[in-house]
Short mmCIF file of C-alpha atoms and ligand atoms in Angstrom, two decimals:
data_model
loop_
_atom_site.label_atom_id
_atom_site.label_comp_id
_atom_site.label_asym_id
_atom_site.label_seq_id
_atom_site.Cartn_x
_atom_site.Cartn_y
_atom_site.Cartn_z
CA MET L 113 -29.90 40.44 -4.80
CA ALA L 114 -29.90 38.10 -7.18
CA ALA L 115 -28.18 34.86 -4.84
CA THR L 116 -30.95 31.33 -6.04
CA CYS L 117 -30.24 28.36 -4.15
CA VAL L 118 -30.33 24.86 -5.26
CA ILE L 119 -31.14 22.66 -2.44
CA GLY L 120 -31.99 18.68 -2.54
CA LEU L 121 -35.13 18.24 0.64
CA GLN L 122 -34.27 14.45 -0.03
CA TRP L 123 -31.97 12.38 0.76
CA GLY L 124 -30.17 13.14 -2.24
CA ASP L 125 -30.07 12.51 -6.08
CA GLU L 126 -33.54 15.02 -6.36
CA ALA L 127 -31.53 15.60 -9.90
CA LYS L 128 -29.35 19.24 -8.75
CA GLY L 129 -27.72 19.15 -11.44
CA LYS L 130 -30.06 19.31 -14.16
CA ILE L 131 -31.90 22.11 -12.59
CA VAL L 132 -28.01 23.74 -11.71
CA ASP L 133 -27.37 23.52 -15.58
CA LEU L 134 -30.59 25.05 -16.72
CA LEU L 135 -30.29 28.57 -14.08
CA THR L 136 -26.84 28.99 -15.15
CA GLU L 137 -27.38 30.84 -18.15
CA GLN L 138 -28.97 33.28 -15.92
CA HIS L 139 -26.43 33.60 -13.09
CA ASP L 140 -22.93 34.83 -13.28
CA ILE L 141 -21.52 32.69 -10.53
CA VAL L 142 -21.64 28.72 -9.58
CA VAL L 143 -21.14 28.03 -6.58
CA ARG L 144 -20.50 24.66 -4.65
CA TYR L 145 -20.11 24.98 -0.62
CA GLN L 146 -20.31 21.64 0.99
CA GLY L 147 -19.98 17.74 0.30
CA GLY L 148 -16.56 16.86 -1.79
CA ALA L 149 -16.22 13.82 -4.34
CA ASN L 150 -20.06 12.20 -1.87
CA ALA L 151 -21.62 14.20 -4.86
CA GLY L 152 -22.27 12.89 -8.24
CA HIS L 153 -24.35 15.29 -10.09
CA THR L 154 -25.92 14.83 -13.91
CA VAL L 155 -26.89 17.01 -16.52
CA VAL L 156 -27.76 15.46 -19.67
CA ARG L 157 -26.96 18.44 -22.61
CA GLU L 158 -27.54 17.77 -26.28
CA GLY L 159 -28.15 14.55 -25.74
CA GLN L 160 -24.04 13.77 -24.36
CA THR L 161 -24.28 13.06 -20.26
CA PHE L 162 -21.73 14.26 -18.12
CA LYS L 163 -20.96 13.32 -14.93
CA LEU L 164 -20.23 16.36 -12.42
CA SER L 165 -18.56 15.43 -8.15
CA LEU L 166 -16.76 18.11 -6.70
CA VAL L 167 -17.45 20.70 -10.20
CA PRO L 168 -19.77 23.04 -10.09
CA SER L 169 -23.30 22.28 -12.90
CA GLY L 170 -22.13 25.68 -13.44
CA ILE L 171 -19.19 24.89 -15.88
CA PHE L 172 -20.78 24.10 -19.00
CA ARG L 173 -21.44 28.20 -19.41
CA PRO L 174 -17.76 28.75 -20.75
CA ASP L 175 -18.77 32.80 -19.55
CA VAL L 176 -20.14 31.31 -16.24
CA GLN L 177 -17.10 31.36 -13.27
CA CYS L 178 -17.05 28.67 -11.49
CA VAL L 179 -16.32 28.27 -7.86
CA ILE L 180 -15.70 25.93 -4.81
CA ALA L 181 -15.47 27.29 -1.78
CA GLY L 182 -14.45 26.63 1.59
CA GLY L 183 -16.94 24.41 2.96
CA VAL L 184 -15.99 21.82 0.61
CA VAL L 185 -13.61 18.96 1.43
CA LEU L 186 -11.42 18.44 -1.70
CA ASN L 187 -9.71 15.50 -3.45
CA PRO L 188 -7.26 17.43 -5.63
CA ALA L 189 -6.74 13.64 -7.41
CA SER L 190 -10.66 13.08 -7.64
CA LEU L 191 -10.81 16.78 -8.63
CA LEU L 192 -7.47 16.70 -11.64
CA CYS L 193 -9.23 13.49 -13.14
CA GLU L 194 -13.02 15.29 -12.99
CA ILE L 195 -11.06 18.48 -15.14
CA GLU L 196 -9.16 16.02 -17.44
CA SER L 197 -12.49 14.60 -18.12
CA LEU L 198 -14.08 17.68 -18.92
CA VAL L 199 -11.15 19.53 -20.78
CA LYS L 200 -11.22 16.30 -23.01
CA ARG L 201 -14.91 16.58 -24.25
CA GLY L 202 -14.84 20.21 -25.37
CA ILE L 203 -15.49 21.68 -21.99
CA LYS L 204 -13.29 24.99 -20.78
CA VAL L 205 -12.00 24.19 -17.66
CA GLU L 206 -9.05 27.63 -16.92
CA LYS L 207 -10.06 29.81 -15.33
CA ASN L 208 -13.40 30.30 -14.70
CA LEU L 209 -13.39 27.29 -12.28
CA MET L 210 -11.60 28.82 -8.95
CA LEU L 211 -10.75 26.64 -5.53
CA SER L 212 -10.66 28.08 -2.00
CA ASP L 213 -7.76 28.24 -0.05
CA ARG L 214 -9.56 28.00 2.69
CA ALA L 215 -11.37 24.62 1.57
CA HIS L 216 -9.52 21.37 3.70
CA VAL L 217 -8.01 18.17 1.56
CA ILE L 218 -8.74 14.53 1.70
CA PHE L 219 -6.00 12.75 1.86
CA PRO L 220 -4.92 8.99 1.79
CA TRP L 221 -5.48 8.44 5.04
CA HIS L 222 -8.90 9.66 4.98
CA PHE L 223 -10.58 6.65 2.73
CA GLU L 224 -8.82 3.95 5.00
CA GLU L 225 -10.15 5.99 8.04
CA ASP L 226 -13.80 5.60 6.08
CA ARG L 227 -13.61 2.45 5.62
CA LEU L 228 -12.62 0.81 9.15
CA LEU L 229 -14.24 3.95 11.04
CA ASP L 230 -17.93 2.39 8.40
CA LYS L 231 -18.71 -0.15 10.69
CA GLN L 232 -18.71 1.39 13.95
CA CYS L 233 -21.75 3.56 13.55
CA THR L 234 -23.91 2.91 17.23
CA SER L 235 -26.86 1.06 15.99
CA GLY L 236 -25.11 -1.93 14.88
CA GLU L 237 -25.68 -0.43 11.27
CA ALA L 238 -23.38 0.98 9.11
CA ILE L 239 -23.71 4.79 7.34
CA GLY L 240 -22.78 3.03 3.96
CA THR L 241 -20.45 6.17 3.46
CA THR L 242 -19.92 6.56 -0.17
CA MET L 243 -15.48 6.05 0.74
CA ARG L 244 -14.65 9.09 -0.30
CA GLY L 245 -13.22 10.25 3.21
CA ILE L 246 -15.53 13.25 3.53
CA GLY L 247 -16.15 12.18 7.39
CA PRO L 248 -13.32 11.40 8.70
CA CYS L 249 -11.35 14.62 6.47
CA TYR L 250 -14.11 16.80 7.82
CA ARG L 251 -13.52 15.30 11.76
CA ASP L 252 -10.05 16.63 11.25
CA LYS L 253 -11.27 20.34 10.15
CA VAL L 254 -12.78 20.14 13.37
CA GLY L 255 -10.15 18.90 15.24
CA ARG L 256 -7.96 21.21 13.86
CA SER L 257 -4.58 19.37 15.06
CA LEU L 258 -4.41 17.25 11.62
CA ALA L 259 -6.31 19.26 9.46
CA VAL L 260 -4.93 20.72 5.61
CA ARG L 261 -6.24 22.74 3.26
CA LEU L 262 -5.73 23.91 0.62
CA GLY L 263 -4.00 27.20 0.82
CA ASP L 264 -1.46 25.02 3.40
CA MET L 265 0.04 23.26 1.16
CA TYR L 266 1.97 26.52 -0.89
CA ARG L 267 3.60 27.07 2.92
CA PRO L 268 7.29 26.72 2.83
CA GLU L 269 5.90 24.32 6.60
CA PHE L 270 3.33 21.81 4.19
CA ARG L 271 6.63 19.07 3.78
CA SER L 272 6.75 18.90 7.75
CA ARG L 273 2.98 18.97 8.34
CA ILE L 274 2.59 16.01 6.39
CA GLU L 275 5.28 13.86 8.52
CA LEU L 276 3.72 15.14 11.77
CA ILE L 277 0.85 14.08 10.44
CA THR L 278 1.38 11.29 8.86
CA GLN L 279 3.06 9.70 11.59
CA ALA L 280 -0.04 10.16 14.05
CA LYS L 281 -1.79 8.62 11.46
CA ASN L 282 0.22 5.71 11.76
CA GLU L 283 0.40 5.30 15.06
CA THR L 284 -4.22 5.03 15.04
CA PHE L 285 -3.80 2.97 12.24
CA HIS L 286 -1.53 0.61 14.68
CA ALA L 287 -3.70 0.69 17.03
CA LEU L 288 -6.47 0.00 15.25
CA GLY L 289 -4.77 -3.53 14.89
CA ALA L 290 -2.53 -2.70 11.40
CA ALA L 291 0.61 -4.89 11.47
CA GLU L 292 2.90 -2.38 9.17
CA ASP L 293 2.53 1.46 8.87
CA ARG L 294 0.20 2.07 6.12
CA LEU L 295 1.51 5.63 5.52
CA ASP L 296 4.49 6.93 3.79
CA ALA L 297 5.02 10.94 4.30
CA GLN L 298 7.55 11.25 1.39
CA LYS L 299 5.72 10.16 -0.81
CA ILE L 300 2.33 11.37 0.36
CA PHE L 301 4.56 14.66 0.14
CA ASP L 302 5.37 14.22 -3.02
CA GLN L 303 2.26 13.32 -4.91
CA TYR L 304 0.35 15.96 -3.49
CA HIS L 305 3.18 18.74 -4.56
CA GLU L 306 2.26 18.04 -7.92
CA TYR L 307 -1.60 18.07 -7.84
CA ALA L 308 -0.64 21.49 -5.34
CA GLU L 309 1.56 22.24 -8.40
CA ARG L 310 -1.35 21.99 -10.86
CA LEU L 311 -3.81 23.19 -9.57
CA ARG L 312 -2.00 26.46 -8.27
CA PRO L 313 -4.20 28.28 -11.37
CA HIS L 314 -6.91 27.61 -9.69
CA VAL L 315 -6.45 28.52 -6.28
CA ALA L 316 -8.42 32.15 -4.12
CA ASP L 317 -9.79 33.44 -1.40
CA THR L 318 -13.23 32.40 -3.09
CA THR L 319 -14.71 34.31 0.14
CA ALA L 320 -13.41 37.43 -1.04
CA TYR L 321 -14.61 37.65 -4.65
CA LEU L 322 -18.12 36.24 -3.38
CA LEU L 323 -18.32 39.17 -0.84
CA ASP L 324 -17.33 41.57 -3.89
CA ALA L 325 -19.98 39.60 -5.87
CA VAL L 326 -23.17 39.67 -4.23
CA GLU L 327 -22.61 43.28 -3.12
CA ALA L 328 -21.99 44.12 -6.39
CA ASP L 329 -25.69 42.69 -7.36
CA LYS L 330 -23.66 39.80 -8.97
CA ARG L 331 -25.85 36.90 -9.91
CA VAL L 332 -24.62 34.17 -7.93
CA LEU L 333 -26.11 30.31 -8.10
CA PHE L 334 -25.26 28.12 -4.49
CA GLU L 335 -25.59 24.28 -5.76
CA GLY L 336 -25.61 22.27 -3.12
CA ALA L 337 -24.61 18.50 -2.49
CA GLN L 338 -26.14 15.97 -1.51
CA GLY L 339 -29.88 16.75 0.16
CA ALA L 340 -31.80 18.28 3.59
CA LEU L 341 -32.50 14.94 5.56
CA LEU L 342 -28.51 14.12 5.23
CA ASP L 343 -27.72 17.98 7.04
CA ILE L 344 -25.19 16.93 9.87
CA ASP L 345 -26.75 19.06 12.35
CA HIS L 346 -30.93 18.18 11.28
CA GLY L 347 -30.81 15.48 9.25
CA THR L 348 -31.25 11.57 10.59
CA PHE L 349 -28.35 11.72 12.58
CA PRO L 350 -26.12 9.56 12.24
CA PHE L 351 -27.76 8.49 8.71
CA VAL L 352 -26.15 11.81 7.58
CA THR L 353 -22.98 12.91 5.79
CA SER L 354 -20.43 15.34 7.26
CA SER L 355 -21.56 18.64 6.29
CA ASN L 356 -25.09 20.49 6.22
CA SER L 357 -26.30 20.02 3.35
CA SER L 358 -29.72 22.23 4.54
CA GLY L 359 -29.80 25.67 2.79
CA VAL L 360 -28.62 26.56 6.52
CA GLY L 361 -25.15 25.70 4.72
CA VAL L 362 -25.31 27.97 2.39
CA SER L 363 -24.19 31.28 4.59
CA SER L 364 -21.19 28.71 6.34
CA GLY L 365 -19.89 26.97 3.37
CA SER L 366 -19.34 29.74 1.10
CA GLY L 367 -19.05 32.79 3.51
CA VAL L 368 -21.84 34.97 2.16
CA PRO L 369 -23.69 36.25 4.71
CA ALA L 370 -27.93 34.70 4.29
CA ARG L 371 -29.21 38.11 4.04
CA HIS L 372 -27.82 38.19 0.33
CA LEU L 373 -29.80 34.69 -0.95
CA SER L 374 -32.90 36.11 -2.43
CA LYS L 375 -34.15 32.71 -3.71
CA VAL L 376 -33.99 29.07 -2.41
CA ILE L 377 -35.40 26.66 -5.04
CA GLY L 378 -36.80 23.36 -3.04
CA ILE L 379 -35.07 20.32 -5.31
CA VAL L 380 -37.70 17.12 -4.72
CA LYS L 381 -37.86 13.41 -6.81
CA ALA L 382 -42.20 13.39 -7.47
CA TYR L 383 -40.96 9.78 -5.22
CA CYS L 384 -37.98 9.47 -2.49
CA THR L 385 -34.44 7.39 -2.67
CA ARG L 386 -32.26 7.33 -0.38
CA VAL L 387 -29.09 5.34 -0.48
CA GLY L 388 -26.99 3.81 2.29
CA GLY L 389 -27.85 2.69 5.54
CA GLY L 390 -29.96 4.50 7.80
CA PRO L 391 -34.26 4.75 8.19
CA PHE L 392 -36.75 5.53 5.61
CA PRO L 393 -40.32 5.59 6.70
CA THR L 394 -41.35 5.10 3.22
CA GLU L 395 -39.25 2.12 2.07
CA GLN L 396 -40.89 0.18 -0.62
CA ASP L 397 -39.07 -3.58 -0.62
CA ASN L 398 -40.79 -4.61 -2.68
CA PRO L 399 -42.59 -4.26 -6.43
CA THR L 400 -43.18 -0.78 -6.19
CA GLY L 401 -39.71 0.03 -5.80
CA HIS L 402 -38.12 -2.25 -7.44
CA HIS L 403 -40.58 -0.81 -10.88
CA ILE L 404 -39.12 3.16 -10.45
CA ARG L 405 -35.83 1.61 -9.15
CA GLU L 406 -35.65 0.19 -12.89
CA ARG L 407 -37.86 3.27 -14.75
CA GLY L 408 -36.22 5.47 -12.70
CA HIS L 409 -32.86 3.69 -13.16
CA GLU L 410 -32.22 4.46 -9.65
CA TYR L 411 -28.29 3.21 -9.21
CA GLY L 412 -25.78 6.28 -7.22
CA THR L 413 -23.70 8.36 -10.22
CA ILE L 414 -21.05 6.86 -8.45
CA THR L 415 -20.93 4.26 -6.15
CA LYS L 416 -23.41 2.68 -8.31
CA ARG L 417 -24.99 1.39 -5.26
CA PRO L 418 -29.11 0.54 -6.12
CA ARG L 419 -31.23 3.49 -4.29
CA ARG L 420 -33.61 2.61 -2.53
CA CYS L 421 -36.70 3.81 -3.54
CA GLY L 422 -40.48 4.75 -1.82
CA TRP L 423 -42.94 6.86 -2.30
CA PHE L 424 -42.96 10.84 -1.92
CA ASP L 425 -43.08 11.46 2.19
CA ALA L 426 -44.35 15.00 2.82
CA VAL L 427 -43.63 14.88 5.97
CA ALA L 428 -39.70 15.00 5.76
CA ALA L 429 -39.96 17.49 2.81
CA ARG L 430 -42.59 19.96 4.75
CA TYR L 431 -39.71 19.99 7.05
CA THR L 432 -37.28 20.45 5.34
CA ALA L 433 -38.67 22.28 3.03
CA ARG L 434 -38.88 25.39 6.19
CA LEU L 435 -35.68 24.64 7.58
CA SER L 436 -34.39 25.54 4.15
CA GLY L 437 -36.57 28.06 3.27
CA VAL L 438 -37.54 27.03 0.40
CA ASP L 439 -39.67 29.93 -1.63
CA VAL L 440 -40.50 27.40 -4.92
CA LEU L 441 -40.42 24.03 -5.85
CA ALA L 442 -38.48 21.79 -8.40
CA VAL L 443 -40.68 18.53 -8.96
CA MET L 444 -38.22 16.11 -10.63
CA LEU L 445 -37.97 12.95 -12.44
CA LEU L 446 -42.48 12.67 -12.49
CA ASP L 447 -42.38 10.64 -15.78
CA VAL L 448 -41.41 7.49 -13.58
CA LEU L 449 -44.50 7.03 -11.38
CA SER L 450 -46.17 6.70 -15.32
CA GLU L 451 -48.03 3.45 -15.61
CA LEU L 452 -48.45 3.06 -11.56
CA PRO L 453 -52.20 2.47 -11.21
CA GLU L 454 -52.42 4.62 -7.83
CA LEU L 455 -49.90 6.63 -6.47
CA LYS L 456 -49.03 7.14 -2.68
CA ILE L 457 -47.76 9.76 -0.96
CA CYS L 458 -46.90 10.11 2.76
CA THR L 459 -49.03 12.37 4.90
CA ALA L 460 -48.35 12.20 8.64
CA TYR L 461 -46.47 9.39 10.65
CA GLU L 462 -48.44 6.55 13.97
CA LEU L 463 -45.60 6.89 17.05
CA ASP L 464 -46.99 5.79 19.43
CA SER L 465 -50.64 5.96 18.48
CA ARG L 466 -50.76 8.88 18.34
CA ARG L 467 -50.95 11.57 14.71
CA VAL L 468 -47.17 13.28 14.19
CA THR L 469 -46.48 15.36 10.81
CA ASP L 470 -43.07 17.16 12.55
CA PHE L 471 -39.94 15.07 11.54
CA PRO L 472 -38.78 13.05 14.32
CA SER L 473 -35.39 14.21 16.12
CA HIS L 474 -34.31 10.67 16.85
CA VAL L 475 -33.58 7.80 14.90
CA ASP L 476 -34.90 5.67 16.47
CA ASP L 477 -38.40 7.34 16.48
CA LEU L 478 -38.28 7.67 12.32
CA ARG L 479 -37.88 3.96 12.35
CA ARG L 480 -40.63 3.23 15.02
CA VAL L 481 -43.68 5.85 12.70
CA GLN L 482 -45.85 4.72 10.44
CA PRO L 483 -46.29 6.52 7.61
CA VAL L 484 -49.90 7.87 7.06
CA TYR L 485 -51.37 7.38 3.08
CA GLU L 486 -53.39 9.28 1.24
CA THR L 487 -53.57 7.71 -2.17
CA LEU L 488 -54.08 9.45 -5.69
CA PRO L 489 -54.85 7.87 -8.66
CA GLY L 490 -52.18 7.21 -11.26
CA TRP L 491 -51.66 7.99 -14.75
CA GLN L 492 -51.07 5.53 -18.07
CA GLU L 493 -49.44 7.73 -19.91
CA GLU L 494 -46.09 8.34 -21.40
CA ILE L 495 -45.48 12.32 -20.43
CA SER L 496 -41.67 12.59 -21.17
CA SER L 497 -42.22 14.52 -23.99
CA VAL L 498 -45.07 17.22 -22.51
CA ARG L 499 -43.50 20.58 -22.50
CA GLN L 500 -46.69 22.03 -21.42
CA LEU L 501 -48.85 21.72 -18.71
CA ALA L 502 -52.19 22.19 -19.12
CA ALA L 503 -50.78 19.10 -21.19
CA LEU L 504 -50.42 16.54 -18.59
CA PRO L 505 -52.41 14.03 -17.86
CA GLN L 506 -54.91 15.26 -14.92
CA ASN L 507 -53.67 12.53 -12.31
CA ALA L 508 -50.64 14.05 -13.13
CA ARG L 509 -51.89 18.12 -12.32
CA ARG L 510 -53.63 16.62 -9.09
CA TYR L 511 -50.06 14.85 -8.21
CA LEU L 512 -48.38 17.63 -8.51
CA ASP L 513 -51.26 19.54 -6.39
CA ARG L 514 -50.79 17.88 -3.79
CA LEU L 515 -47.36 17.84 -3.45
CA SER L 516 -47.12 22.07 -3.65
CA GLN L 517 -50.26 21.95 -0.58
CA LEU L 518 -48.40 19.85 1.28
CA LEU L 519 -45.67 21.79 1.47
CA GLY L 520 -47.02 24.95 1.41
CA ARG L 521 -44.45 26.21 -1.55
CA PRO L 522 -45.70 26.67 -5.74
CA VAL L 523 -44.27 24.25 -7.87
CA GLU L 524 -42.75 25.96 -10.45
CA VAL L 525 -40.00 23.60 -12.70
CA VAL L 526 -41.22 20.38 -13.44
CA SER L 527 -39.10 17.10 -15.26
CA VAL L 528 -39.92 14.56 -16.91
CA GLY L 529 -36.73 13.64 -17.89
CA PRO L 530 -32.94 13.63 -18.00
CA ASP L 531 -32.23 15.91 -20.34
CA ARG L 532 -32.70 20.03 -20.55
CA GLU L 533 -35.66 20.46 -22.96
CA GLN L 534 -37.75 17.36 -21.20
CA THR L 535 -38.57 20.85 -18.87
CA ILE L 536 -42.06 21.79 -18.39
CA LEU L 537 -41.88 25.64 -16.34
CA VAL L 538 -45.30 25.65 -14.84
P1 GDP Y 33 -28.14 14.40 -8.10
O1 GDP Y 33 -27.39 14.63 -7.66
O2 GDP Y 33 -29.31 15.29 -7.66
O3 GDP Y 33 -28.10 16.10 -9.38
O4 GDP Y 33 -29.04 13.67 -9.15
P2 GDP Y 33 -28.34 12.54 -9.87
O5 GDP Y 33 -27.63 13.13 -11.18
O6 GDP Y 33 -27.64 11.75 -8.40
O7 GDP Y 33 -29.86 12.39 -10.10
C1 GDP Y 33 -30.91 12.72 -10.88
C2 GDP Y 33 -30.88 11.40 -12.49
O8 GDP Y 33 -32.18 10.97 -12.37
C3 GDP Y 33 -29.77 11.25 -12.95
O9 GDP Y 33 -29.14 10.44 -13.57
C4 GDP Y 33 -30.23 12.18 -14.25
O10 GDP Y 33 -30.20 12.60 -15.19
C5 GDP Y 33 -31.99 12.15 -14.13
N1 GDP Y 33 -32.56 12.25 -14.46
C6 GDP Y 33 -33.17 14.11 -13.40
N2 GDP Y 33 -34.14 14.88 -14.21
C7 GDP Y 33 -34.69 13.75 -14.47
C8 GDP Y 33 -36.68 13.39 -14.73
O11 GDP Y 33 -36.99 14.09 -14.98
N3 GDP Y 33 -36.56 12.28 -15.85
C9 GDP Y 33 -35.47 10.99 -15.41
N4 GDP Y 33 -36.42 9.84 -15.83
N5 GDP Y 33 -34.87 11.34 -15.23
C10 GDP Y 33 -34.00 12.50 -14.49
P1 IMO Y 34 -26.01 14.04 -4.28
O1 IMO Y 34 -25.02 15.85 -4.62
C1 IMO Y 34 -26.92 10.38 -1.59
C2 IMO Y 34 -24.78 9.60 1.54
C3 IMO Y 34 -23.56 8.41 1.22
C4 IMO Y 34 -24.50 7.99 3.04
C5 IMO Y 34 -23.75 9.47 3.15
C6 IMO Y 34 -22.26 9.34 3.81
O2 IMO Y 34 -25.10 13.76 -5.81
O3 IMO Y 34 -26.74 13.55 -4.09
P2 IMO Y 34 -20.60 9.89 3.04
O4 IMO Y 34 -19.19 9.50 1.86
O5 IMO Y 34 -21.49 11.21 2.87
O6 IMO Y 34 -19.87 10.18 4.10
O7 IMO Y 34 -21.85 8.84 3.29
O8 IMO Y 34 -24.24 9.96 3.03
N1 IMO Y 34 -24.48 10.73 0.54
C7 IMO Y 34 -24.92 10.73 -0.80
N2 IMO Y 34 -26.49 9.82 -1.17
N3 IMO Y 34 -26.35 11.65 -3.39
C8 IMO Y 34 -25.30 11.95 -2.35
O9 IMO Y 34 -24.90 13.13 -3.25
C9 IMO Y 34 -24.83 11.61 -0.90
N4 IMO Y 34 -23.56 11.23 -0.62
C10 IMO Y 34 -23.36 11.13 0.42
O10 IMO Y 34 -24.53 6.73 0.70
O11 IMO Y 34 -25.35 6.72 3.04
MG1 MG Y 35 -26.14 12.83 -7.36
#
């Protein structure tokens, strides 16, 4: 068995893209299996920066097969754009990118719904979605009657299906106050028919392909999108994304049973960030948070929104490491913490005068917790050119040891800069 999973253990943007790119050379296949163009994964190679959204971060090795599996929600326009920009930069995107015919397709109505419905979150605070139509598309998938999968676009009924759905969606928009029909079935059909033709060479039954691959002991790498705290079932609901972004989503999204997964790598930043709404117990909306944001360039890869920044939350990360079955950790962006005089790690929460170490299941409780911090000394040295663990300042090693101890997992990788060279293998 040689299937490895890369899972973000926080609220996304843990630098999963960098790790997937690094690990790709040891794998035959790289698979994206959930989420959609809400993801923004950065890969820096030989000084060039690539931002990927739907295409797996394994695409830079032409001999590796990349797969977008059935659990992904696929926006054809954004995928075609991404492919085009990669090809322009000399990256091969041909049969080495395979798309599942089971993947659900994002349509213009999903964007409209995302815009209209995000404000209506139960607690009065908006989720702050990426506005990429992700939640509405997953909602239609679960609702079934108004859903379209990639494979449906090649069937003779596709046109009549678009007409039916457009009519139903226009009625909904009228009910929500729209004065006129927002969606034109003919226009949408023509556009999506063209997308379908352009994507045709990539479309396949990826479930059968991946099952054959794992049974033949091919080396498969699963690339998680978002982070486990955004998991629809196990995250900080309702301030989550609409897929299983923790380790539990690998099997449902790809069709590969969990028994084939041999190693789960949990990716954490050396601190925490979050984009969008929702509770964030260790948030530092103060000069420390500001310092981290500027040093770490913590602005959304796709939406450019400033990311909220805070201290490392070991209660949350221990929970998601357990939930995702994490074997080893990769601690990213350690260099960003250089120069801070002291560092804090949240080791427990106070909730109603009780000390808790289990991550609260209800968002209202999570809002009320007070983090219990442990303070560790910082280091002043620049560490971005360090390549050996032993060469890190003693306080940086001490910090890593403490994270490892609190999460109960060894640290296998430490990242000290965006470039693939700026990596310490422990
Ligand atoms: P992903 O969504 O998990 O793939 O992460 P993003 O790409 O959205 O965000 C991670 C950001 O951190 C990107 O801009 C990376 O280039 C950058 N990055 C990755 N590793 C490091 C690191 O060790 N240090 C610094 N300073 N930046 C890093
Ligand atoms: P990567 O893969 C960080 C957040 C959004 C919002 C919530 C729901 O780059 O780590 P959605 O558009 O999914 O319905 O938005 O989830 N979110 C992310 N935050 N990184 C991501 O992806 C994210 N994808 C979604 O900001 O709070
Ligand atoms: Mg990202």
